[in-house]
XYZ file of C-alpha atoms in Angstrom:
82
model
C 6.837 15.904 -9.007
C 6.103 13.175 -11.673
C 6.172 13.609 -15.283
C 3.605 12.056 -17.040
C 4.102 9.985 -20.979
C 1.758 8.567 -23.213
C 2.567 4.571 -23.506
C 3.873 5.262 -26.993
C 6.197 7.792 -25.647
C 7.331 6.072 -22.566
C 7.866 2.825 -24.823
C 10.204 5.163 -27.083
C 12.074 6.928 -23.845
C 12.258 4.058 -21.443
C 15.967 4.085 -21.018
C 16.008 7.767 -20.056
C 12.759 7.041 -18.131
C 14.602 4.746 -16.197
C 17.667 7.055 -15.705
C 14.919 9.231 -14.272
C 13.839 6.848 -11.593
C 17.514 6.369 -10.720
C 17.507 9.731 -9.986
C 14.579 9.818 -7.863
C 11.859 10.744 -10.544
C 8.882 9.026 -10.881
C 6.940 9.255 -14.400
C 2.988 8.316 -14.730
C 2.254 6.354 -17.445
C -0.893 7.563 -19.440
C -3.098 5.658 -22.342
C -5.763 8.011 -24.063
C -5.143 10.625 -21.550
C -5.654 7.962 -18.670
C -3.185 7.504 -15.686
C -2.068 3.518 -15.869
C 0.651 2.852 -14.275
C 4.204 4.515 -12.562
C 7.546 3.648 -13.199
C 8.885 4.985 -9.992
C 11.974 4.373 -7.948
C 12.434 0.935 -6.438
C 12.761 2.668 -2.957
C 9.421 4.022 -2.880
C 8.012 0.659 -4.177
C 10.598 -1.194 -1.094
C 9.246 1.445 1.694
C 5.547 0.594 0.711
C 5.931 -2.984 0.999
C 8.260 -3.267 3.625
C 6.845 -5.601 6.741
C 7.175 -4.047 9.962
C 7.482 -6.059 13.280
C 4.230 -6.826 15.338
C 6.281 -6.715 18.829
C 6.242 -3.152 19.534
C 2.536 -3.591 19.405
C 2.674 -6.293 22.076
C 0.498 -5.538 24.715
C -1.757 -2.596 23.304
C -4.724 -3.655 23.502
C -4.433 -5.167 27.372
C -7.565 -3.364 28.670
C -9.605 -3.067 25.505
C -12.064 -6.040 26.050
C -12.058 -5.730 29.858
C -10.845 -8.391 32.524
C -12.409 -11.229 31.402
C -11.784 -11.050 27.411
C -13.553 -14.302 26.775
C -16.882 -13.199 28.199
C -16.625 -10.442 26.704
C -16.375 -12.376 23.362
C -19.554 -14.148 24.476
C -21.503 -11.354 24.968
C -20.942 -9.694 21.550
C -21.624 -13.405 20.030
C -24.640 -13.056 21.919
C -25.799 -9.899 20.892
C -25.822 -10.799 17.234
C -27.781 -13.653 17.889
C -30.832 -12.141 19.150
């Protein structure tokens, strides 16, 4: 569960905010009462943005625009242009 600061306070406690997010803890970062921003742990931020490979998705969609893909193409361009 996060804690949540006010800027001033975070400002004041940053080094034992960021012991916190060694730990694991995230802590949401409030101005006026409004959630701005989360010092969390870099693995959460890592996992997020991590790329994953296209290749296991190779080949999912054979079938999906029937067996002649290209006319189907044509046909939807069609369709839009009536």
């Amino acid at each position: 569960m996060a804690v949540s600061k006010g800027a001033e306070e975070a400002r004041n406690h940053l080094p034992e905010l960021l012991d916190a997010a060694e730990k694991g803890r995230p802590t949401v970062i409030t101005k006026r009462g409004r959630p701005v921003a989360v010092l969390a742990p870099i693995m959460a931020y890592s996992a997020a943005n991590r790329q994953h490979p296209l290749t296991p998705l190779a080949g999912s969609g054979r079938g999906l625009w029937g067996p002649d893909s290209a006319q189907t193409l044509r046909d939807l361009r069609d369709e839009w242009s009536r």
